Coordinates of C-alpha atoms in Angstrom, one line a residue:
P113 CA 75.4 55.1 15.7
G114 CA 73.6 51.9 15.7
N115 CA 71.0 50.2 13.4
H116 CA 68.2 51.8 15.1
D117 CA 69.8 55.2 14.2
V118 CA 69.6 54.5 10.3
E119 CA 65.9 55.6 10.2
P120 CA 65.8 56.7 6.6
N121 CA 63.5 59.6 5.6
A122 CA 60.3 58.4 4.3
V123 CA 60.3 60.8 1.3
T124 CA 64.0 61.6 0.7
Y125 CA 65.4 58.2 1.7
E126 CA 68.3 60.2 3.5
I127 CA 69.8 58.0 6.0
F128 CA 70.8 58.7 9.7
P129 CA 68.9 62.0 9.3
H130 CA 68.1 62.5 13.1
Y131 CA 71.4 61.0 14.4
E132 CA 73.3 63.5 12.2
H133 CA 71.2 66.7 13.0
R134 CA 70.3 66.1 16.7
F135 CA 73.9 65.6 18.1
A136 CA 77.0 67.4 18.2
M137 CA 80.0 65.1 18.1
P138 CA 83.7 66.4 17.6
Q139 CA 83.4 66.3 13.9
I140 CA 86.3 65.9 11.5
E141 CA 84.6 66.8 8.3
D142 CA 81.1 67.4 7.0
A143 CA 79.1 64.1 6.9
I144 CA 79.0 62.2 3.6
R145 CA 75.9 60.2 3.6
E146 CA 74.8 58.1 0.6
R147 CA 71.0 58.0 -0.1
G148 CA 69.3 54.9 1.1
E149 CA 66.6 53.1 -1.1
E150 CA 62.9 52.6 -1.1
N151 CA 61.7 50.4 1.6
L152 CA 65.1 50.3 3.4
P153 CA 64.2 48.9 6.9
H154 CA 64.6 51.4 9.7
N155 CA 67.0 49.1 11.6
P156 CA 68.8 46.8 9.0
K157 CA 70.7 43.8 10.3
N158 CA 72.9 43.8 7.2
W159 CA 74.2 47.1 5.7
F160 CA 76.1 48.3 2.8
G161 CA 75.6 52.0 2.9
V162 CA 77.9 54.9 3.6
Y163 CA 77.7 57.5 6.5
D164 CA 81.3 58.9 6.9
Y165 CA 82.6 61.9 9.0
G166 CA 79.9 64.1 10.5
N167 CA 78.8 62.4 13.7
A168 CA 79.7 58.9 12.3
F169 CA 83.2 58.4 13.6
Y170 CA 85.5 60.8 15.7
S171 CA 88.1 60.7 18.5
F172 CA 88.8 62.8 21.5
I173 CA 91.1 62.9 24.6
A174 CA 89.9 62.7 28.1
G175 CA 92.4 62.6 30.8
P176 CA 95.0 59.7 30.2
A177 CA 92.9 58.0 27.4
T178 CA 92.2 58.5 23.8
F179 CA 88.6 57.6 22.9
I180 CA 87.8 56.6 19.4
H181 CA 84.0 56.0 18.3
L182 CA 83.5 54.1 15.0
N183 CA 80.5 53.6 13.0
S184 CA 79.5 50.0 12.3
Y185 CA 77.1 51.1 9.6
T186 CA 79.5 52.4 7.0
L187 CA 82.3 50.9 4.8
S188 CA 85.2 49.8 7.1
S189 CA 87.3 47.7 4.6
E190 CA 90.9 48.6 3.9
G191 CA 91.2 52.0 2.2
S192 CA 87.8 53.1 3.2
R193 CA 87.5 56.7 4.8
Q194 CA 86.8 55.2 8.1
Y195 CA 89.7 52.8 7.9
R196 CA 92.0 55.7 7.0
F197 CA 90.6 57.6 9.8
L198 CA 91.3 55.0 12.3
E199 CA 94.9 54.1 11.1
E200 CA 95.9 57.8 11.0
T201 CA 94.4 58.4 14.7
L202 CA 96.1 55.3 16.0
Q203 CA 99.4 56.2 14.5
N204 CA 99.4 59.8 15.8
I205 CA 98.5 58.8 19.6
D206 CA 101.4 59.6 22.0
R207 CA 101.2 56.6 24.6
Q208 CA 103.3 58.9 26.9
V209 CA 100.6 61.4 27.1
T210 CA 97.4 59.0 26.6
P211 CA 98.6 55.6 27.6
W212 CA 95.1 54.1 27.3
I213 CA 93.2 53.6 24.1
F214 CA 89.3 52.8 24.1
V215 CA 87.2 52.0 21.0
A216 CA 83.6 51.9 20.7
A217 CA 81.5 50.5 17.9
H218 CA 77.7 49.4 18.0
C219 CA 78.2 45.8 16.6
P220 CA 80.2 43.5 18.6
L221 CA 83.4 41.9 16.9
Y222 CA 83.2 39.0 19.5
N223 CA 79.8 37.9 20.2
P224 CA 78.9 34.9 22.5
F225 CA 75.2 35.3 22.0
T226 CA 72.7 33.9 19.4
K227 CA 71.6 37.1 18.1
H228 CA 73.4 39.4 15.6
V229 CA 76.0 36.8 14.8
N230 CA 77.9 37.1 11.4
E231 CA 76.3 40.3 10.3
T232 CA 77.9 41.7 7.0
Q233 CA 78.9 45.0 8.6
T234 CA 80.5 43.3 11.7
L235 CA 82.5 40.8 9.6
M236 CA 83.9 43.8 7.3
M237 CA 85.1 45.8 10.5
K238 CA 86.5 42.8 12.1
D239 CA 88.6 41.6 9.0
A240 CA 90.0 45.1 8.4
M241 CA 90.3 46.7 11.8
E242 CA 91.1 44.1 14.2
P243 CA 94.9 43.9 12.8
L244 CA 95.1 47.7 13.8
F245 CA 93.5 47.0 17.3
V246 CA 96.3 44.4 17.7
E247 CA 99.2 46.3 16.2
Y248 CA 98.7 49.6 18.2
R249 CA 97.7 47.8 21.4
V250 CA 94.0 49.1 21.8
N251 CA 93.1 48.2 25.3
V252 CA 89.3 47.9 25.3
V253 CA 86.6 47.6 22.5
F254 CA 83.0 48.4 23.7
S255 CA 79.9 47.5 21.8
G256 CA 76.3 47.1 22.4
H257 CA 73.9 45.8 19.7
A258 CA 73.2 42.3 21.6
H259 CA 70.9 43.1 24.6
A260 CA 73.0 41.3 27.1
F261 CA 76.5 41.6 28.8
S262 CA 79.9 39.7 28.1
R263 CA 83.5 40.5 28.7
S264 CA 86.4 38.6 26.9
R265 CA 89.9 37.9 27.8
N266 CA 92.7 39.8 25.8
V267 CA 92.0 38.4 22.4
A268 CA 93.6 38.6 18.9
M269 CA 92.4 37.0 15.7
G270 CA 90.0 34.7 17.5
E271 CA 92.6 33.5 20.1
A272 CA 93.3 34.5 23.7
S273 CA 96.5 36.7 23.3
R274 CA 97.9 39.5 25.5
S275 CA 98.6 41.5 22.4
G276 CA 94.8 42.1 21.7
P277 CA 92.1 44.1 23.4
I278 CA 89.4 43.1 25.7
Y279 CA 86.1 43.2 24.1
I280 CA 83.2 44.1 26.3
I281 CA 79.3 43.9 25.1
A282 CA 77.6 46.4 27.4
G283 CA 74.2 46.1 25.7
D284 CA 72.1 44.9 28.7
S285 CA 70.2 48.0 29.6
G286 CA 68.5 48.4 26.4
R287 CA 65.8 45.6 26.9
K288 CA 64.0 43.2 29.2
P289 CA 66.5 40.5 30.6
R290 CA 66.8 37.0 29.1
T291 CA 65.7 37.9 25.6
V292 CA 69.2 37.0 24.1
K293 CA 70.3 33.5 24.5
Y294 CA 73.9 32.2 24.9
Q295 CA 75.4 30.2 21.9
S296 CA 75.9 26.5 22.7
P297 CA 78.6 25.6 23.0
L298 CA 80.1 29.0 24.0
P299 CA 82.7 30.0 21.4
G300 CA 86.5 29.7 21.9
D301 CA 88.6 30.2 25.0
W302 CA 88.4 33.9 24.9
L303 CA 85.3 34.4 27.0
E304 CA 85.9 35.7 30.5
S305 CA 82.3 36.7 31.8
I306 CA 78.8 36.5 30.4
D307 CA 75.2 37.3 31.7
N308 CA 71.9 37.7 30.0
E309 CA 69.8 38.0 33.2
H310 CA 70.4 41.6 34.4
N311 CA 70.4 45.2 33.4
S312 CA 73.7 46.8 34.4
Y313 CA 76.2 49.6 33.8
G314 CA 80.1 49.5 33.9
T315 CA 82.9 51.9 35.0
V316 CA 86.6 51.9 34.1
Q317 CA 88.8 53.6 36.7
L318 CA 92.4 54.3 35.3
M319 CA 94.5 53.8 38.3
N320 CA 97.8 54.7 36.4
A321 CA 99.5 54.2 32.9
T322 CA 99.6 50.4 33.4
H323 CA 96.4 49.3 35.2
A324 CA 92.8 50.1 35.2
R325 CA 89.8 48.8 37.3
W326 CA 86.6 47.5 35.5
R327 CA 83.5 47.5 37.6
R328 CA 80.1 46.0 36.6
I329 CA 76.9 47.2 38.5
V330 CA 73.7 45.4 38.2
S331 CA 70.4 47.1 38.9
S332 CA 69.3 46.4 42.4
A333 CA 65.7 45.2 43.4
N334 CA 64.8 48.7 44.5
E335 CA 66.8 51.2 42.4
T336 CA 65.5 54.1 44.4
E337 CA 67.4 53.0 47.5
T338 CA 70.7 51.8 46.2
G339 CA 72.9 52.4 43.2
G340 CA 72.9 48.8 42.2
I341 CA 75.0 45.7 43.2
L342 CA 78.7 45.2 42.4
W343 CA 78.5 42.1 40.3
E344 CA 82.0 41.8 39.1
E345 CA 85.5 43.7 39.3
A346 CA 88.5 43.1 37.5
M347 CA 92.0 44.6 36.8
I348 CA 92.8 45.5 33.3
A349 CA 96.5 45.5 32.5
N350 CA 97.6 47.9 29.7
Q351 CA 99.2 45.3 27.0
Y352 CA 101.0 48.2 25.6
Y353 CA 103.5 48.1 28.3
A354 CA 104.4 44.5 27.6
T355 CA 106.9 45.5 25.2
T356 CA 107.4 49.1 25.9
P357 CA 109.2 50.8 28.9
L358 CA 107.1 52.5 31.3
P359 CA 106.8 56.3 30.9
S360 CA 109.2 58.1 33.2
D361 CA 106.8 60.0 35.3
N362 CA 105.6 56.6 36.7
R363 CA 108.9 55.8 38.3
T364 CA 108.3 58.5 41.0
C365 CA 106.0 55.9 42.7
A366 CA 109.3 53.7 43.4
H367 CA 110.3 54.5 46.9
C368 CA 113.0 53.1 49.3
P369 CA 111.8 49.9 51.0
L370 CA 111.5 49.9 54.9
Y371 CA 112.1 46.2 55.0
N372 CA 114.7 45.0 52.4
P373 CA 115.9 41.4 52.1
F374 CA 118.3 42.2 49.2
T375 CA 121.9 43.2 49.2
K376 CA 121.3 46.5 47.3
H377 CA 120.0 49.8 48.9
V378 CA 120.4 48.5 52.4
N379 CA 120.4 50.9 55.3
E380 CA 120.4 53.9 53.3
T381 CA 120.1 57.1 55.1
Q382 CA 116.5 58.4 53.8
A383 CA 115.2 54.8 54.4
L384 CA 116.4 54.5 58.0
M385 CA 115.1 58.2 58.7
M386 CA 111.6 57.3 57.3
K387 CA 111.5 53.9 59.1
D388 CA 112.4 55.5 62.8
A389 CA 109.9 58.2 62.2
M390 CA 107.0 56.8 60.4
E391 CA 106.8 53.1 61.3
P392 CA 105.2 53.8 64.5
L393 CA 102.6 55.8 62.8
F394 CA 102.0 52.9 60.4
V395 CA 101.6 50.5 63.4
E396 CA 99.4 52.8 65.5
Y397 CA 96.9 53.6 62.6
R398 CA 96.9 50.0 61.4
V399 CA 98.2 50.8 57.7
N400 CA 97.6 47.6 55.8
V401 CA 100.2 47.4 53.1
V402 CA 103.4 49.6 52.3
F403 CA 104.5 49.3 48.7
S404 CA 108.0 50.2 47.6
G405 CA 110.4 49.7 44.7
H406 CA 114.1 50.8 44.5
A407 CA 115.4 47.2 44.7
H408 CA 114.9 45.6 41.3
A409 CA 113.2 42.5 42.7
F410 CA 110.3 41.2 44.4
S411 CA 109.5 40.5 48.2
R412 CA 106.4 40.4 50.4
S413 CA 106.6 40.5 54.3
R414 CA 104.4 39.0 56.9
N415 CA 102.6 41.6 59.0
V416 CA 105.6 43.3 60.8
A417 CA 106.2 46.0 63.4
M418 CA 109.5 47.3 64.6
G419 CA 111.3 44.2 63.1
E420 CA 109.1 41.5 64.5
A421 CA 106.2 39.6 62.8
S422 CA 103.2 41.1 64.3
R423 CA 99.3 41.3 63.4
S424 CA 99.6 44.9 64.4
G425 CA 102.0 46.1 61.6
P426 CA 101.7 46.4 57.7
I427 CA 102.6 44.1 55.1
Y428 CA 105.7 45.4 53.1
I429 CA 105.7 44.7 49.4
I430 CA 108.8 45.5 47.3
A431 CA 107.5 45.7 43.7
G432 CA 110.6 46.7 41.7
D433 CA 111.3 43.7 39.6
S434 CA 109.8 45.3 36.3
G435 CA 112.6 47.7 36.1
R436 CA 115.4 45.5 35.2
K437 CA 116.9 42.6 33.8
P438 CA 116.1 39.6 36.3
R439 CA 118.9 38.1 38.8
T440 CA 120.6 41.5 39.1
V441 CA 119.8 41.8 42.7
K442 CA 121.0 39.1 45.2
Y443 CA 119.3 38.0 48.4
Q444 CA 120.9 38.9 51.9
S445 CA 122.6 35.7 53.4
P446 CA 121.2 34.7 55.8
L447 CA 117.7 36.3 55.1
P448 CA 117.0 38.7 57.8
G449 CA 114.3 38.1 60.6
D450 CA 111.2 36.0 60.6
W451 CA 109.1 38.6 58.8
L452 CA 109.8 37.6 55.3
E453 CA 107.0 35.7 53.6
S454 CA 107.9 35.7 49.8
I455 CA 111.0 36.5 47.8
D456 CA 112.1 36.3 44.0
N457 CA 114.8 37.9 42.0
E458 CA 114.2 35.9 38.9
H459 CA 111.3 37.3 37.2
N460 CA 109.5 40.5 35.9
S461 CA 106.0 40.9 37.3
Y462 CA 103.1 43.1 38.5
G463 CA 100.8 42.7 41.2
T464 CA 97.2 43.4 41.8
V465 CA 95.2 43.9 45.1
Q466 CA 91.4 43.2 45.0
L467 CA 89.5 44.7 47.7
M468 CA 86.9 41.9 48.6
N469 CA 85.2 43.6 51.5
A470 CA 86.1 45.6 54.7
T471 CA 88.0 42.8 56.3
H472 CA 89.8 40.9 53.5
A473 CA 91.7 41.6 50.2
R474 CA 93.2 39.3 47.6
W475 CA 96.8 39.9 46.5
R476 CA 98.0 38.3 43.4
R477 CA 101.4 38.5 41.7
I478 CA 101.6 37.9 37.8
V479 CA 105.0 37.1 36.3
S480 CA 105.9 37.5 32.7
S481 CA 105.4 34.4 30.7
A482 CA 107.9 33.1 28.2
N483 CA 106.0 34.5 25.3
E484 CA 104.5 37.7 26.3
T485 CA 102.5 38.1 23.0
E486 CA 100.6 35.0 23.6
T487 CA 99.6 35.1 27.2
G488 CA 98.9 37.8 30.0
G489 CA 101.4 36.2 32.3
I490 CA 101.5 33.5 35.0
L491 CA 99.8 33.6 38.4
W492 CA 102.9 33.2 40.6
E493 CA 101.4 33.8 43.9
E494 CA 98.0 34.5 45.4
A495 CA 97.3 35.4 49.2
M496 CA 94.7 36.8 51.3
I497 CA 95.4 39.9 53.2
A498 CA 93.3 40.4 56.5
N499 CA 92.7 43.9 57.5
Q500 CA 94.5 44.2 60.8
Y501 CA 92.3 47.1 61.9
Y502 CA 89.6 44.8 62.8
A503 CA 91.6 42.8 65.0
T504 CA 90.4 45.2 67.7
T505 CA 87.7 47.1 66.1
P506 CA 84.0 45.8 65.4
L507 CA 83.0 45.1 62.0
P508 CA 80.9 47.6 60.3
S509 CA 77.2 46.3 60.2
D510 CA 76.8 46.1 56.6
N511 CA 79.4 43.4 56.4
R512 CA 77.1 41.0 58.4
T513 CA 75.4 40.2 55.1
C514 CA 78.4 38.0 54.4
A515 CA 77.4 35.3 57.1
H516 CA 76.1 32.1 55.4
C517 CA 75.5 28.3 56.6
P518 CA 78.9 26.7 57.6
L519 CA 79.9 23.4 56.1
Y520 CA 82.2 22.7 58.9
N521 CA 80.7 23.8 62.2
P522 CA 82.2 23.1 65.6
F523 CA 79.3 24.5 67.5
T524 CA 76.2 23.1 68.9
K525 CA 73.8 25.4 67.0
H526 CA 72.9 25.0 63.1
V527 CA 74.5 21.6 63.0
N528 CA 73.4 19.2 60.1
E529 CA 70.8 21.6 58.6
T530 CA 69.5 20.4 55.2
Q531 CA 70.6 23.2 53.1
A532 CA 74.2 23.1 54.5
L533 CA 74.6 19.4 54.1
M534 CA 73.2 19.6 50.5
M535 CA 75.7 22.4 49.7
K536 CA 78.6 20.3 51.4
D537 CA 77.8 17.1 49.5
A538 CA 77.6 18.9 46.0
M539 CA 80.0 21.8 46.2
E540 CA 83.0 20.5 48.4
P541 CA 84.4 18.4 45.8
L542 CA 84.4 21.6 43.5
F543 CA 86.1 23.5 46.3
V544 CA 88.9 20.8 46.3
S545 CA 89.3 20.2 42.6
I546 CA 89.8 24.0 41.9
G547 CA 92.1 24.6 44.9
S548 CA 89.9 27.1 46.8
M549 CA 92.1 28.8 49.4
L550 CA 89.6 29.9 51.9
C551 CA 85.8 29.8 52.4
F552 CA 84.1 32.5 54.3
R553 CA 80.8 31.9 56.2

């Protein structure tokens, strides 16, 4: 419930009457509600009342996730009913069954906007419950209240930290845009994304036990024609597995690599059988990437077909380096062929693939930092993957919207146009300073 749900009865001063009686949440016990007082605002900014159990706070399981809904407008301090409920719920979650934990509360604990800052009930919840979020590796905390959007990095006790949750304010569908202003300067180093100019909604796709995909969709100019515009997309790493072994059922994704530059698991029967039979299909149908494990190290090939670097074949990635202590697998000497792009046996890591459009994707490899509790790891390598299917196939027409004015133009048309010169003068230094890899026009 939020501040607009308090709505005290004008005669009895009963609080949250409509919210409690009109909805059917998975209640733990009957509601406990203290009576309000005369002249209590319908949507108070600061709150000292009590609304426990009933529809106020509860949890449920959906798929591989536990969802915990908290009430910002009741007592949250240590020892309160809501605190005991949260602590007991977190203690009893089996992360082998539900590896993901999502919390929702109306008032945001991390708020980069000028409205609803340092409200009493929010500070009480943050002081008491944030340590529990960190201790039990809650993944994401969703809030509203501020009518705008923000997404934090993983944060704990005010500092960017792999051990804490990501905080998302998704309140920007509740009011006309630009009604909420940013704090100036913006607070801390924990802020990842912020926007007060659009209405939107977000989705979280749970890929497996360790990674989820966040997407934010903003309303389009013509809502009846499209479902909105993909505004941002980000991978969420489940920080629970920074210190905890993966559940055993995820190891079934580890297969034998067809291209293996290490000394272990070379020329095994099942790998040779698969390579002989299936590699021609990978090439014929332009498979983009083949992921494997088995060897407890990391390698990434160039596009390769039948043992030779070739644009028609897939990229082969061995991502087995999170399964064992580093340096336990040695490189072949000499390294095989001209197909090898990247190799490493000295780190633990994970990788992400961000699909940019139909023709290109971004590969990123993140290696574990020296202090896993302080940072989310180090970006070890980043590479663009070109979809080789489009080497011989026309692009789909809807990708042509990506054509912009070129800053470097070897053709006779569209040379020295005003907008291109203006962009080049102003923005090329930024491209250089931040190390941009590729610019598409």
